[in-house]
Amino acid sequence: RTEGRRHEVSAKLTGLVLEHLDATPGLKVVACILADHADHDGICWPSQKRIARMAKLTERSVGRHVRELIELG
């Protein structure tokens, strides 16, 4: 049951990112991965290594994108 709710939240957050985030493809894919890992409070802790592997980006690029997302709020 909890896992199903996590997927529901994940899908909703990912949809919001895709619809409303005006960003480069790299930034958008990192935001979607973070949204996919978020719990019902919007909190997530995937490692930059995991994000890089999933996005096919370097860890350095992921770090840059995460900092930019933080700056965007």
PDB file of C-alpha atoms in Angstrom:
ATOM      1  CA  ARG A   1       0.000   0.000   0.000  1.00  0.00           C
ATOM      2  CA  THR A   2       2.755   2.468   0.890  1.00  0.00           C
ATOM      3  CA  GLU A   3       4.640   1.579  -2.288  1.00  0.00           C
ATOM      4  CA  GLY A   4       1.536   2.306  -4.364  1.00  0.00           C
ATOM      5  CA  ARG A   5       1.168   5.728  -2.758  1.00  0.00           C
ATOM      6  CA  ARG A   6       4.829   6.490  -3.463  1.00  0.00           C
ATOM      7  CA  HIS A   7       4.316   5.699  -7.143  1.00  0.00           C
ATOM      8  CA  GLU A   8       1.211   7.892  -7.197  1.00  0.00           C
ATOM      9  CA  VAL A   9       3.151  10.812  -5.692  1.00  0.00           C
ATOM     10  CA  SER A  10       6.078  10.136  -8.008  1.00  0.00           C
ATOM     11  CA  ALA A  11       3.874  10.212 -11.104  1.00  0.00           C
ATOM     12  CA  LYS A  12       2.167  13.416  -9.987  1.00  0.00           C
ATOM     13  CA  LEU A  13       5.451  15.210  -9.233  1.00  0.00           C
ATOM     14  CA  THR A  14       7.052  14.007 -12.457  1.00  0.00           C
ATOM     15  CA  GLY A  15       4.043  15.284 -14.394  1.00  0.00           C
ATOM     16  CA  LEU A  16       4.351  18.682 -12.725  1.00  0.00           C
ATOM     17  CA  VAL A  17       8.038  18.858 -13.641  1.00  0.00           C
ATOM     18  CA  LEU A  18       7.368  17.944 -17.256  1.00  0.00           C
ATOM     19  CA  GLU A  19       4.501  20.398 -17.592  1.00  0.00           C
ATOM     20  CA  HIS A  20       5.823  23.413 -15.698  1.00  0.00           C
ATOM     21  CA  LEU A  21       9.633  23.402 -15.574  1.00  0.00           C
ATOM     22  CA  ASP A  22      11.003  25.513 -18.405  1.00  0.00           C
ATOM     23  CA  ALA A  23      14.536  24.145 -18.521  1.00  0.00           C
ATOM     24  CA  THR A  24      17.210  22.466 -20.591  1.00  0.00           C
ATOM     25  CA  PRO A  25      16.783  18.725 -21.213  1.00  0.00           C
ATOM     26  CA  GLY A  26      19.552  17.811 -18.736  1.00  0.00           C
ATOM     27  CA  LEU A  27      18.048  19.895 -15.950  1.00  0.00           C
ATOM     28  CA  LYS A  28      14.590  18.549 -16.679  1.00  0.00           C
ATOM     29  CA  VAL A  29      15.678  14.901 -16.617  1.00  0.00           C
ATOM     30  CA  VAL A  30      17.473  15.413 -13.273  1.00  0.00           C
ATOM     31  CA  ALA A  31      14.338  17.072 -11.875  1.00  0.00           C
ATOM     32  CA  CYS A  32      12.217  14.161 -13.115  1.00  0.00           C
ATOM     33  CA  ILE A  33      14.538  11.625 -11.492  1.00  0.00           C
ATOM     34  CA  LEU A  34      14.376  13.540  -8.215  1.00  0.00           C
ATOM     35  CA  ALA A  35      10.571  13.678  -8.508  1.00  0.00           C
ATOM     36  CA  ASP A  36      10.486   9.942  -9.167  1.00  0.00           C
ATOM     37  CA  HIS A  37      12.402   9.308  -5.931  1.00  0.00           C
ATOM     38  CA  ALA A  38      10.334  11.709  -3.793  1.00  0.00           C
ATOM     39  CA  ASP A  39       8.209  10.582  -0.887  1.00  0.00           C
ATOM     40  CA  HIS A  40       4.746  12.000  -0.066  1.00  0.00           C
ATOM     41  CA  ASP A  41       6.436  15.079   1.469  1.00  0.00           C
ATOM     42  CA  GLY A  42       8.491  15.707  -1.677  1.00  0.00           C
ATOM     43  CA  ILE A  43      11.720  14.601   0.041  1.00  0.00           C
ATOM     44  CA  CYS A  44      14.246  12.416  -1.741  1.00  0.00           C
ATOM     45  CA  TRP A  45      17.849  11.386  -1.264  1.00  0.00           C
ATOM     46  CA  PRO A  46      19.145   9.591  -4.377  1.00  0.00           C
ATOM     47  CA  SER A  47      22.904   9.869  -4.727  1.00  0.00           C
ATOM     48  CA  GLN A  48      24.384  11.967  -7.503  1.00  0.00           C
ATOM     49  CA  LYS A  49      26.013   8.774  -8.742  1.00  0.00           C
ATOM     50  CA  ARG A  50      22.608   7.088  -9.059  1.00  0.00           C
ATOM     51  CA  ILE A  51      21.094  10.128 -10.806  1.00  0.00           C
ATOM     52  CA  ALA A  52      24.067  10.282 -13.184  1.00  0.00           C
ATOM     53  CA  ARG A  53      23.702   6.601 -14.044  1.00  0.00           C
ATOM     54  CA  MET A  54      19.955   6.928 -14.657  1.00  0.00           C
ATOM     55  CA  ALA A  55      20.282  10.142 -16.704  1.00  0.00           C
ATOM     56  CA  LYS A  56      23.396   9.078 -18.601  1.00  0.00           C
ATOM     57  CA  LEU A  57      25.135  12.243 -17.350  1.00  0.00           C
ATOM     58  CA  THR A  58      28.375  12.801 -15.487  1.00  0.00           C
ATOM     59  CA  GLU A  59      28.226  13.265 -11.719  1.00  0.00           C
ATOM     60  CA  ARG A  60      29.637  16.746 -12.249  1.00  0.00           C
ATOM     61  CA  SER A  61      26.743  17.646 -14.566  1.00  0.00           C
ATOM     62  CA  VAL A  62      24.260  16.245 -12.065  1.00  0.00           C
ATOM     63  CA  GLY A  63      25.804  18.366  -9.308  1.00  0.00           C
ATOM     64  CA  ARG A  64      25.508  21.450 -11.488  1.00  0.00           C
ATOM     65  CA  HIS A  65      21.862  20.680 -12.289  1.00  0.00           C
ATOM     66  CA  VAL A  66      21.009  20.025  -8.633  1.00  0.00           C
ATOM     67  CA  ARG A  67      22.554  23.359  -7.619  1.00  0.00           C
ATOM     68  CA  GLU A  68      20.557  25.092 -10.341  1.00  0.00           C
ATOM     69  CA  LEU A  69      17.329  23.440  -9.135  1.00  0.00           C
ATOM     70  CA  ILE A  70      18.086  24.605  -5.600  1.00  0.00           C
ATOM     71  CA  GLU A  71      18.588  28.151  -6.875  1.00  0.00           C
ATOM     72  CA  LEU A  72      15.279  27.958  -8.762  1.00  0.00           C
ATOM     73  CA  GLY A  73      13.553  26.920  -5.552  1.00  0.00           C
TER      74      GLY A  73
END
